[in-house]
Short mmCIF file of C-alpha atoms in Angstrom, two decimals:
data_model
loop_
_atom_site.label_atom_id
_atom_site.label_comp_id
_atom_site.label_asym_id
_atom_site.label_seq_id
_atom_site.Cartn_x
_atom_site.Cartn_y
_atom_site.Cartn_z
CA UNK A 1036 130.25 58.67 117.12
CA UNK A 1037 127.42 58.27 114.63
CA UNK A 1038 124.58 59.52 116.83
CA UNK A 1039 125.76 63.13 117.03
CA UNK A 1040 126.14 63.59 113.22
CA UNK A 1041 122.77 61.86 112.71
CA UNK A 1042 121.11 64.16 115.25
CA UNK A 1043 122.75 67.15 113.58
CA UNK A 1044 121.44 66.08 110.16
CA UNK A 1045 117.95 65.62 111.60
CA UNK A 1046 118.07 69.10 113.12
CA UNK A 1047 119.19 70.62 109.81
CA UNK A 1048 116.38 68.85 107.95
CA UNK A 1049 113.86 70.08 110.51
CA UNK A 1050 115.09 73.64 110.18
CA UNK A 1051 115.12 73.35 106.39
CA UNK A 1052 111.50 72.20 106.34
CA UNK A 1053 110.46 75.08 108.59
CA UNK A 1054 112.35 77.65 106.53
CA UNK A 1055 110.93 76.43 103.21
CA UNK A 1056 107.38 76.14 104.58
CA UNK A 1057 107.45 79.77 105.73
CA UNK A 1058 109.77 81.43 103.20
CA UNK A 1059 108.26 80.21 99.92
CA UNK A 1060 104.71 81.54 100.56
CA UNK A 1061 106.22 84.70 102.08
CA UNK A 1062 108.17 85.31 98.85
CA UNK A 1063 104.98 84.94 96.82
CA UNK A 1064 103.17 87.47 99.01
CA UNK A 1065 106.09 89.92 98.83
CA UNK A 1066 106.21 89.74 95.02
CA UNK A 1067 102.44 90.29 94.82
CA UNK A 1068 102.73 93.68 96.56
CA UNK A 1069 104.56 95.60 93.78
CA UNK A 1070 102.17 94.05 91.26
CA UNK A 1071 99.49 96.41 92.61
CA UNK A 1072 101.47 99.41 91.38
CA UNK A 1073 102.32 97.68 88.11
CA UNK A 1074 98.64 96.94 87.41
CA UNK A 1075 97.68 100.53 88.19
CA UNK A 1076 100.46 101.82 85.94
CA UNK A 1077 99.44 99.57 83.04
CA UNK A 1078 95.80 100.69 83.26
CA UNK A 1079 96.37 104.40 83.94
CA UNK A 1080 99.16 104.58 81.34
CA UNK A 1081 96.59 104.33 78.56
CA UNK A 1082 94.83 107.46 79.84
CA UNK A 1083 97.79 109.68 78.97
CA UNK A 1084 101.30 110.71 79.97
CA UNK A 1085 100.14 113.34 82.50
CA UNK A 1086 97.94 110.81 84.28
CA UNK A 1087 100.74 108.26 84.41
CA UNK A 1088 103.17 110.87 85.73
CA UNK A 1089 100.64 111.84 88.38
CA UNK A 1090 100.23 108.21 89.38
CA UNK A 1091 104.01 107.86 89.65
CA UNK A 1092 104.31 110.76 92.09
CA UNK A 1093 101.29 109.73 94.18
CA UNK A 1094 102.41 106.09 94.31
CA UNK A 1095 105.88 107.12 95.50
CA UNK A 1096 104.28 109.11 98.32
CA UNK A 1097 101.97 106.26 99.30
CA UNK A 1098 104.73 103.65 99.22
CA UNK A 1099 106.89 105.89 101.41
CA UNK A 1100 104.05 106.48 103.88
CA UNK A 1101 103.19 102.79 104.19
CA UNK A 1102 106.80 101.54 104.28
CA UNK A 1103 107.50 103.78 107.27
CA UNK A 1104 104.96 101.71 109.23
CA UNK A 1105 106.29 98.30 108.18
CA UNK A 1106 107.24 97.83 111.84
CA UNK A 1107 103.57 96.93 112.36
CA UNK A 1108 104.32 93.63 110.62
CA UNK A 1109 107.81 93.08 112.03
CA UNK A 1110 107.15 93.86 115.69
CA UNK A 1111 103.85 91.97 115.68
CA UNK A 1112 105.45 88.89 114.13
CA UNK A 1113 108.09 88.70 116.86
CA UNK A 1114 105.69 89.35 119.75
CA UNK A 1115 103.07 86.87 118.55
CA UNK A 1116 105.66 84.18 117.74
CA UNK A 1117 107.06 84.38 121.29
CA UNK A 1118 103.67 83.69 122.79
CA UNK A 1119 103.09 80.87 120.33
CA UNK A 1120 106.37 79.33 121.47
CA UNK A 1121 105.26 79.74 125.09
CA UNK A 1122 102.06 77.83 124.24
CA UNK A 1123 99.71 80.74 124.97
CA UNK A 1124 97.70 81.22 121.79
CA UNK A 1125 95.16 83.39 123.58
CA UNK A 1126 97.83 85.91 124.56
CA UNK A 1127 99.37 85.63 121.08
CA UNK A 1128 96.16 86.68 119.37
CA UNK A 1129 95.50 89.35 122.01
CA UNK A 1130 98.94 90.77 121.20
CA UNK A 1131 98.02 90.71 117.52
CA UNK A 1132 94.80 92.61 118.17
CA UNK A 1133 96.79 95.34 119.95
CA UNK A 1134 98.88 95.68 116.81
CA UNK A 1135 95.78 95.90 114.62
CA UNK A 1136 94.25 98.62 116.83
CA UNK A 1137 97.53 100.55 116.62
CA UNK A 1138 97.43 100.23 112.83
CA UNK A 1139 93.90 101.65 112.76
CA UNK A 1140 94.90 104.64 114.90
CA UNK A 1141 98.00 105.36 112.81
CA UNK A 1142 95.97 105.04 109.61
CA UNK A 1143 93.46 107.58 110.84
CA UNK A 1144 96.29 109.98 111.74
CA UNK A 1145 97.77 109.62 108.25
CA UNK A 1146 94.43 110.41 106.61
CA UNK A 1147 94.02 113.57 108.71
CA UNK A 1148 97.55 114.62 107.69
CA UNK A 1149 97.48 113.74 103.98
CA UNK A 1150 94.07 115.04 102.87
CA UNK A 1151 94.75 118.77 103.50
CA UNK A 1152 98.44 118.61 102.56
CA UNK A 1153 98.14 116.52 99.37
CA UNK A 1154 98.77 119.44 96.92
CA UNK A 1155 101.86 120.55 98.86
CA UNK A 1156 103.21 117.00 99.07
CA UNK A 1157 102.75 116.50 95.35
CA UNK A 1158 104.61 119.74 94.63
CA UNK A 1159 107.38 118.76 97.05
CA UNK A 1160 107.90 115.52 95.14
CA UNK A 1161 108.39 117.49 91.92
CA UNK A 1162 105.16 116.86 90.01
CA UNK A 1163 104.79 119.01 86.89
CA UNK A 1164 101.91 121.47 86.48
CA UNK A 1165 100.09 119.06 84.17
CA UNK A 1166 100.62 115.99 86.36
CA UNK A 1167 99.98 117.64 89.75
CA UNK A 1168 96.13 117.66 89.58
CA UNK A 1169 96.08 113.93 88.76
CA UNK A 1170 98.60 113.16 91.48
CA UNK A 1171 96.56 115.13 94.03
CA UNK A 1172 93.34 113.36 93.06
CA UNK A 1173 94.94 109.91 93.28
CA UNK A 1174 96.71 110.68 96.56
CA UNK A 1175 93.64 112.04 98.33
CA UNK A 1176 91.44 109.11 97.35
CA UNK A 1177 94.11 106.47 97.98
CA UNK A 1178 94.88 107.97 101.40
CA UNK A 1179 91.44 106.76 102.50
CA UNK A 1180 92.74 103.22 102.06
CA UNK A 1181 95.84 103.69 104.25
CA UNK A 1182 94.10 102.38 107.42
CA UNK A 1183 93.30 99.22 105.47
CA UNK A 1184 96.90 98.97 104.24
CA UNK A 1185 98.22 99.27 107.79
CA UNK A 1186 95.69 96.72 109.09
CA UNK A 1187 96.97 94.37 106.37
CA UNK A 1188 100.55 94.93 107.62
CA UNK A 1189 99.65 94.25 111.25
CA UNK A 1190 97.44 91.26 110.40
CA UNK A 1191 100.18 89.81 108.22
CA UNK A 1192 102.46 90.05 111.24
CA UNK A 1193 99.88 88.21 113.37
CA UNK A 1194 99.66 85.31 110.91
CA UNK A 1195 103.42 85.13 110.41
CA UNK A 1196 103.81 84.98 114.17
CA UNK A 1197 101.30 82.12 114.18
CA UNK A 1198 103.65 80.39 111.67
CA UNK A 1199 101.19 80.92 108.80
CA UNK A 1200 102.56 82.54 105.63
CA UNK A 1201 100.17 80.76 103.26
CA UNK A 1202 97.10 82.84 104.17
CA UNK A 1203 98.94 86.14 103.42
CA UNK A 1204 99.91 84.67 100.04
CA UNK A 1205 96.30 83.79 99.21
CA UNK A 1206 95.08 87.21 100.35
CA UNK A 1207 97.79 89.00 98.36
CA UNK A 1208 96.97 87.10 95.17
CA UNK A 1209 93.23 87.67 95.66
CA UNK A 1210 93.86 91.35 96.34
CA UNK A 1211 95.93 91.70 93.17
CA UNK A 1212 93.20 90.11 91.03
CA UNK A 1213 90.50 92.25 92.65
CA UNK A 1214 92.60 95.39 92.27
CA UNK A 1215 93.20 94.78 88.56
CA UNK A 1216 89.52 94.04 87.89
CA UNK A 1217 88.23 97.01 89.87
CA UNK A 1218 90.74 99.37 88.27
CA UNK A 1219 89.84 98.33 84.75
CA UNK A 1220 86.12 98.53 85.48
CA UNK A 1221 86.18 101.89 87.23
CA UNK A 1222 88.74 103.59 84.98
CA UNK A 1223 87.23 102.56 81.64
CA UNK A 1224 83.85 100.96 82.33
CA UNK A 1225 82.66 103.70 84.68
CA UNK A 1226 84.76 106.39 82.98
CA UNK A 1227 86.24 107.67 86.25
CA UNK A 1228 89.77 108.01 84.90
CA UNK A 1229 92.59 108.16 87.44
CA UNK A 1230 90.07 108.57 90.27
CA UNK A 1231 88.67 105.16 89.31
CA UNK A 1232 92.11 103.62 89.66
CA UNK A 1233 92.45 105.11 93.15
CA UNK A 1234 89.00 103.91 94.23
CA UNK A 1235 89.72 100.44 92.85
CA UNK A 1236 92.88 100.20 94.94
CA UNK A 1237 91.08 101.47 98.06
CA UNK A 1238 88.31 98.89 97.65
CA UNK A 1239 90.82 96.09 97.09
CA UNK A 1240 92.80 97.11 100.19
CA UNK A 1241 89.68 97.19 102.36
CA UNK A 1242 88.69 93.81 100.96
CA UNK A 1243 92.07 92.39 101.97
CA UNK A 1244 91.79 93.97 105.42
CA UNK A 1245 88.31 92.46 105.85
CA UNK A 1246 89.60 88.97 105.04
CA UNK A 1247 92.47 89.35 107.50
CA UNK A 1248 90.16 90.63 110.22
CA UNK A 1249 87.80 87.70 109.65
CA UNK A 1250 90.69 85.24 110.09
CA UNK A 1251 92.08 86.98 113.20
CA UNK A 1252 88.66 87.51 114.82
CA UNK A 1253 87.77 83.87 114.22
CA UNK A 1254 91.01 82.85 115.94
CA UNK A 1255 90.33 85.25 118.81
CA UNK A 1256 86.89 83.77 119.43
CA UNK A 1257 88.24 80.23 119.22
CA UNK A 1258 90.83 80.93 121.91
CA UNK A 1259 88.81 83.35 124.02
CA UNK A 1260 90.93 86.41 123.29
CA UNK A 1261 89.40 89.85 123.78
CA UNK A 1262 88.79 92.01 120.72
CA UNK A 1263 88.50 95.28 122.61
CA UNK A 1264 91.21 97.92 122.36
CA UNK A 1265 93.59 97.86 125.32
CA UNK A 1266 95.44 101.12 125.93
CA UNK A 1267 98.37 99.45 127.69
CA UNK A 1268 98.73 96.83 124.96
CA UNK A 1269 98.56 99.40 122.16
CA UNK A 1270 101.13 101.54 123.94
CA UNK A 1271 103.41 98.52 124.35
CA UNK A 1272 103.13 97.78 120.61
CA UNK A 1273 104.04 101.37 119.79
CA UNK A 1274 107.04 101.25 122.13
CA UNK A 1275 108.24 97.97 120.60
CA UNK A 1276 107.84 99.38 117.11
CA UNK A 1277 109.61 102.71 117.69
CA UNK A 1278 113.18 101.32 117.33
CA UNK A 1279 112.13 99.52 114.15
CA UNK A 1280 110.68 102.79 112.87
CA UNK A 1281 114.09 104.43 113.44
CA UNK A 1282 115.73 101.53 111.60
CA UNK A 1283 113.34 101.85 108.66
CA UNK A 1284 113.71 105.64 108.40
CA UNK A 1285 117.51 105.28 108.45
CA UNK A 1286 117.36 102.72 105.64
CA UNK A 1287 115.01 104.94 103.63
CA UNK A 1288 117.43 107.84 104.12
CA UNK A 1289 120.28 105.71 102.72
CA UNK A 1290 118.28 104.84 99.61
CA UNK A 1291 117.16 108.45 99.11
CA UNK A 1292 120.75 109.72 99.44
CA UNK A 1293 121.89 107.16 96.87
CA UNK A 1294 119.21 108.29 94.41
CA UNK A 1295 119.98 111.99 95.00
CA UNK A 1296 123.69 111.40 94.38
CA UNK A 1297 122.98 109.40 91.21
CA UNK A 1298 120.81 112.25 89.93
CA UNK A 1299 123.78 114.62 90.27
CA UNK A 1300 125.97 112.32 88.19
CA UNK A 1301 123.96 112.92 85.00
CA UNK A 1302 120.97 111.58 83.11
CA UNK A 1303 122.65 108.37 81.98
CA UNK A 1304 123.81 107.56 85.51
CA UNK A 1305 120.45 108.20 87.17
CA UNK A 1306 118.72 106.11 84.49
CA UNK A 1307 121.19 103.27 85.07
CA UNK A 1308 120.79 103.66 88.83
CA UNK A 1309 117.01 103.29 88.60
CA UNK A 1310 117.42 100.08 86.59
CA UNK A 1311 119.88 98.67 89.12
CA UNK A 1312 117.66 99.68 92.04
CA UNK A 1313 114.71 97.84 90.50
CA UNK A 1314 116.81 94.68 90.29
CA UNK A 1315 118.24 95.23 93.79
CA UNK A 1316 114.68 95.51 95.14
CA UNK A 1317 113.61 92.32 93.39
CA UNK A 1318 116.59 90.44 94.85
CA UNK A 1319 115.68 91.86 98.26
CA UNK A 1320 112.24 90.22 98.04
CA UNK A 1321 113.83 86.79 97.65
CA UNK A 1322 116.20 87.31 100.59
CA UNK A 1323 113.53 89.00 102.72
CA UNK A 1324 111.41 85.85 102.47
CA UNK A 1325 114.10 83.98 104.45
CA UNK A 1326 114.23 86.87 106.91
CA UNK A 1327 110.48 86.61 107.47
CA UNK A 1328 110.87 82.92 108.19
CA UNK A 1329 113.62 83.91 110.62
CA UNK A 1330 111.35 86.33 112.48
CA UNK A 1331 108.67 83.69 113.01
CA UNK A 1332 110.98 80.75 113.83
CA UNK A 1333 113.33 82.61 116.19
CA UNK A 1334 110.45 84.22 118.06
CA UNK A 1335 108.83 80.82 118.58
CA UNK A 1336 112.03 79.17 119.82
CA UNK A 1337 112.76 81.98 122.28
CA UNK A 1338 109.16 81.98 123.51
CA UNK A 1339 109.49 78.26 124.17
CA UNK A 1340 112.67 78.87 126.17
CA UNK A 1341 114.78 76.94 123.66
CA UNK A 1342 117.93 79.05 123.39
CA UNK A 1343 119.91 76.26 121.74
CA UNK A 1344 117.20 75.74 119.13
CA UNK A 1345 117.29 79.48 118.38
CA UNK A 1346 121.07 79.37 117.91
CA UNK A 1347 120.86 76.35 115.61
CA UNK A 1348 118.04 77.90 113.59
CA UNK A 1349 120.02 81.15 113.26
CA UNK A 1350 123.08 79.26 112.06
CA UNK A 1351 121.08 77.30 109.49
CA UNK A 1352 119.28 80.38 108.18
CA UNK A 1353 122.59 82.18 107.72
CA UNK A 1354 123.72 79.24 105.60
CA UNK A 1355 120.52 79.59 103.59
CA UNK A 1356 121.13 83.31 103.19
CA UNK A 1357 124.68 82.78 101.91
CA UNK A 1358 123.56 80.04 99.50
CA UNK A 1359 120.65 82.12 98.19
CA UNK A 1360 122.98 85.12 97.80
CA UNK A 1361 125.50 83.07 95.83
CA UNK A 1362 122.82 81.75 93.47
CA UNK A 1363 121.24 85.16 92.96
CA UNK A 1364 124.64 86.80 92.50
CA UNK A 1365 125.69 84.30 89.84
CA UNK A 1366 122.39 84.83 88.03
CA UNK A 1367 122.89 88.60 88.03
CA UNK A 1368 126.45 88.33 86.71
CA UNK A 1369 125.54 85.79 84.02
CA UNK A 1370 122.34 87.53 82.89
CA UNK A 1371 123.45 91.16 83.01
CA UNK A 1372 124.03 91.45 79.21
CA UNK A 1373 120.49 90.15 78.67
CA UNK A 1374 118.91 92.07 81.55
CA UNK A 1375 119.84 95.62 80.57
CA UNK A 1376 118.27 95.64 77.05
CA UNK A 1377 114.92 94.87 78.69
CA UNK A 1378 114.98 98.37 80.20
CA UNK A 1379 116.93 100.50 77.75
CA UNK A 1380 118.48 100.45 74.30
CA UNK A 1381 120.73 103.42 75.15
CA UNK A 1382 124.30 102.13 74.99
CA UNK A 1383 125.53 104.92 77.30
CA UNK A 1384 123.10 103.85 80.03
CA UNK A 1385 124.03 100.19 79.54
CA UNK A 1386 127.73 101.02 79.76
CA UNK A 1387 127.17 102.93 83.02
CA UNK A 1388 125.14 100.10 84.53
CA UNK A 1389 127.31 97.08 83.65
CA UNK A 1390 130.15 97.48 86.20
CA UNK A 1391 127.70 98.50 88.92
CA UNK A 1392 125.66 95.36 88.22
CA UNK A 1393 128.82 93.32 88.74
CA UNK A 1394 129.15 94.83 92.21
CA UNK A 1395 125.52 93.98 92.94
CA UNK A 1396 126.11 90.40 91.85
CA UNK A 1397 129.28 89.93 93.89
CA UNK A 1398 127.68 91.48 96.99
CA UNK A 1399 124.60 89.23 97.10
CA UNK A 1400 126.11 86.74 99.61
CA UNK A 1401 126.69 89.74 101.90
CA UNK A 1402 123.07 90.78 101.37
CA UNK A 1403 121.95 87.24 102.18
CA UNK A 1404 123.67 87.38 105.57
CA UNK A 1405 122.31 90.88 106.26
CA UNK A 1406 118.70 90.01 105.52
CA UNK A 1407 118.78 86.79 107.52
CA UNK A 1408 120.42 88.29 110.61
CA UNK A 1409 118.10 91.30 110.37
CA UNK A 1410 115.17 88.88 110.51
CA UNK A 1411 116.71 86.86 113.35
CA UNK A 1412 117.21 89.94 115.53
CA UNK A 1413 113.72 91.21 114.72
CA UNK A 1414 112.32 87.84 115.72
CA UNK A 1415 114.24 88.14 118.97
CA UNK A 1416 112.72 91.57 119.59
CA UNK A 1417 116.17 93.18 119.49
CA UNK A 1418 114.85 96.36 117.89
CA UNK A 1419 116.94 98.82 119.90
CA UNK A 1420 120.18 97.30 118.64
CA UNK A 1421 118.86 97.25 115.06
CA UNK A 1422 118.03 100.96 115.31
CA UNK A 1423 121.51 101.91 116.57
CA UNK A 1424 123.22 99.63 114.03
CA UNK A 1425 121.33 101.26 111.15
CA UNK A 1426 122.12 104.75 112.44
CA UNK A 1427 125.82 103.80 112.48
CA UNK A 1428 125.49 102.48 108.93
CA UNK A 1429 123.83 105.72 107.82
CA UNK A 1430 126.61 107.74 109.47
CA UNK A 1431 129.23 105.76 107.54
CA UNK A 1432 127.42 105.75 104.20
CA UNK A 1433 126.15 109.34 103.94
CA UNK A 1434 129.49 111.22 103.83
CA UNK A 1435 131.04 108.65 101.48
CA UNK A 1436 128.11 108.80 99.07
CA UNK A 1437 127.96 112.60 99.12
CA UNK A 1438 131.68 112.75 98.27
CA UNK A 1439 131.22 110.69 95.10
CA UNK A 1440 130.34 113.64 92.78
CA UNK A 1441 132.89 115.94 94.43
CA UNK A 1442 135.69 113.43 93.86
CA UNK A 1443 134.68 112.79 90.26
CA UNK A 1444 133.39 109.29 90.92
CA UNK A 1445 130.67 107.71 88.83
CA UNK A 1446 127.85 105.24 89.31
CA UNK A 1447 130.25 102.37 89.95
CA UNK A 1448 131.81 104.34 92.81
CA UNK A 1449 128.36 105.04 94.24
CA UNK A 1450 127.49 101.35 94.18
CA UNK A 1451 130.84 100.56 95.76
CA UNK A 1452 129.65 102.79 98.61
CA UNK A 1453 126.35 100.86 98.64
CA UNK A 1454 128.33 97.61 98.88
CA UNK A 1455 130.33 99.05 101.76
CA UNK A 1456 127.05 100.05 103.41
CA UNK A 1457 125.83 96.45 103.24
CA UNK A 1458 129.19 95.24 104.56
CA UNK A 1459 128.89 97.56 107.57
CA UNK A 1460 125.39 96.23 108.19
CA UNK A 1461 126.68 92.68 107.96
CA UNK A 1462 129.46 93.35 110.48
CA UNK A 1463 127.17 95.03 113.01
CA UNK A 1464 124.60 92.24 112.76
CA UNK A 1465 127.22 89.47 112.83
CA UNK A 1466 128.84 90.90 115.96
CA UNK A 1467 125.47 90.99 117.68
CA UNK A 1468 124.59 87.45 116.63
CA UNK A 1469 127.97 86.20 117.89
CA UNK A 1470 127.56 87.94 121.24
CA UNK A 1471 124.41 85.99 122.09
CA UNK A 1472 122.91 89.07 123.79
CA UNK A 1473 119.89 88.84 121.52
CA UNK A 1474 118.91 85.51 123.09
CA UNK A 1475 116.30 86.44 125.69
CA UNK A 1476 113.86 83.61 126.33
CA UNK A 1477 110.29 83.80 127.56
CA UNK A 1478 106.84 84.86 126.34
CA UNK A 1479 107.93 88.52 126.51
CA UNK A 1480 111.31 90.14 126.06
#
């Protein structure tokens, strides 16, 4: 009678240690990423309003371009973790190298696309006549660093799959420090203006990519893995990443629709929406850290053929997601009167944001479940289901959101639709997790 509860407690403690060991450094690395843009904004902002506006447009384009390829990290994490679980580190690193080669090819394709189309892209994103030249300059120079950014994504996936989230944290922190120093030196010391900021970011990104490549190449040599590009392996990585690309594009479409609808509601509503979205994104980093742990842990269990261990780990991570969501939600609700004045003193904007912030707070436990199960299914390599589930979510959300202005709804109604969107995601992911169809053991899915 006492052995079973004791064994259950031991299993929970083991899972807790694994989750904390992977999630805490992952959270630090995730938070470090937006600091790049913040550092650039702080430095370029002193050059003038036009330069800062140009940076804002170019950064939005770059973030969009890179986020589309986030599957390089997700798919690589799952594939590498499976082979780690199967005890084949050589094949794990070989799989990682295929992902890195794919990142390099995609990065080169993006450069070829962005360089000649930069002025048109800047205009499409609504840059003013005074800001457009600065945006074009920053975009063209920064585009040269996209291969490095994508190599960083793929290499991060390799290390996560190898159950290492500390190295990405160290590299992210080092990259942030280097980026800030290079930007300040090139913008003001060398007098290069916004071009100096772009070159500083490019150099920092290539520095990060070089560190990652050193770590991965060292591991490849230690385990006898080939470093040469393998057409079949690269093609397999692309095929595995395609469903996750569909998932990511669908999610980006949801966020863009929400912003477009908020803009139609009026200046106060779009201002309040931007404040809420910044908080929502910050909360997502905390929950995504647990999801990253889920990708690595689930992939390893399935690779080792331990279906029961995968189920238990999934169950425990869902509990973590709910608990984290409850804590974050309570913090949002309690701190909302203090949070809003940090962004605006306009009482109209604050009044528009307050009820929507309540919805964000109450929905955080739902978000916790969504992020965790998203990570679990990614770790299982269940990308096709994730793609279809997100398309269904988009199909539900889009008409509801677009009806908000027509029906006279405000920002609170829009965020009610966002809450419903997260609820639909939760239901689709929960149904899949309950079905057990995601549990496919072995070194490959």
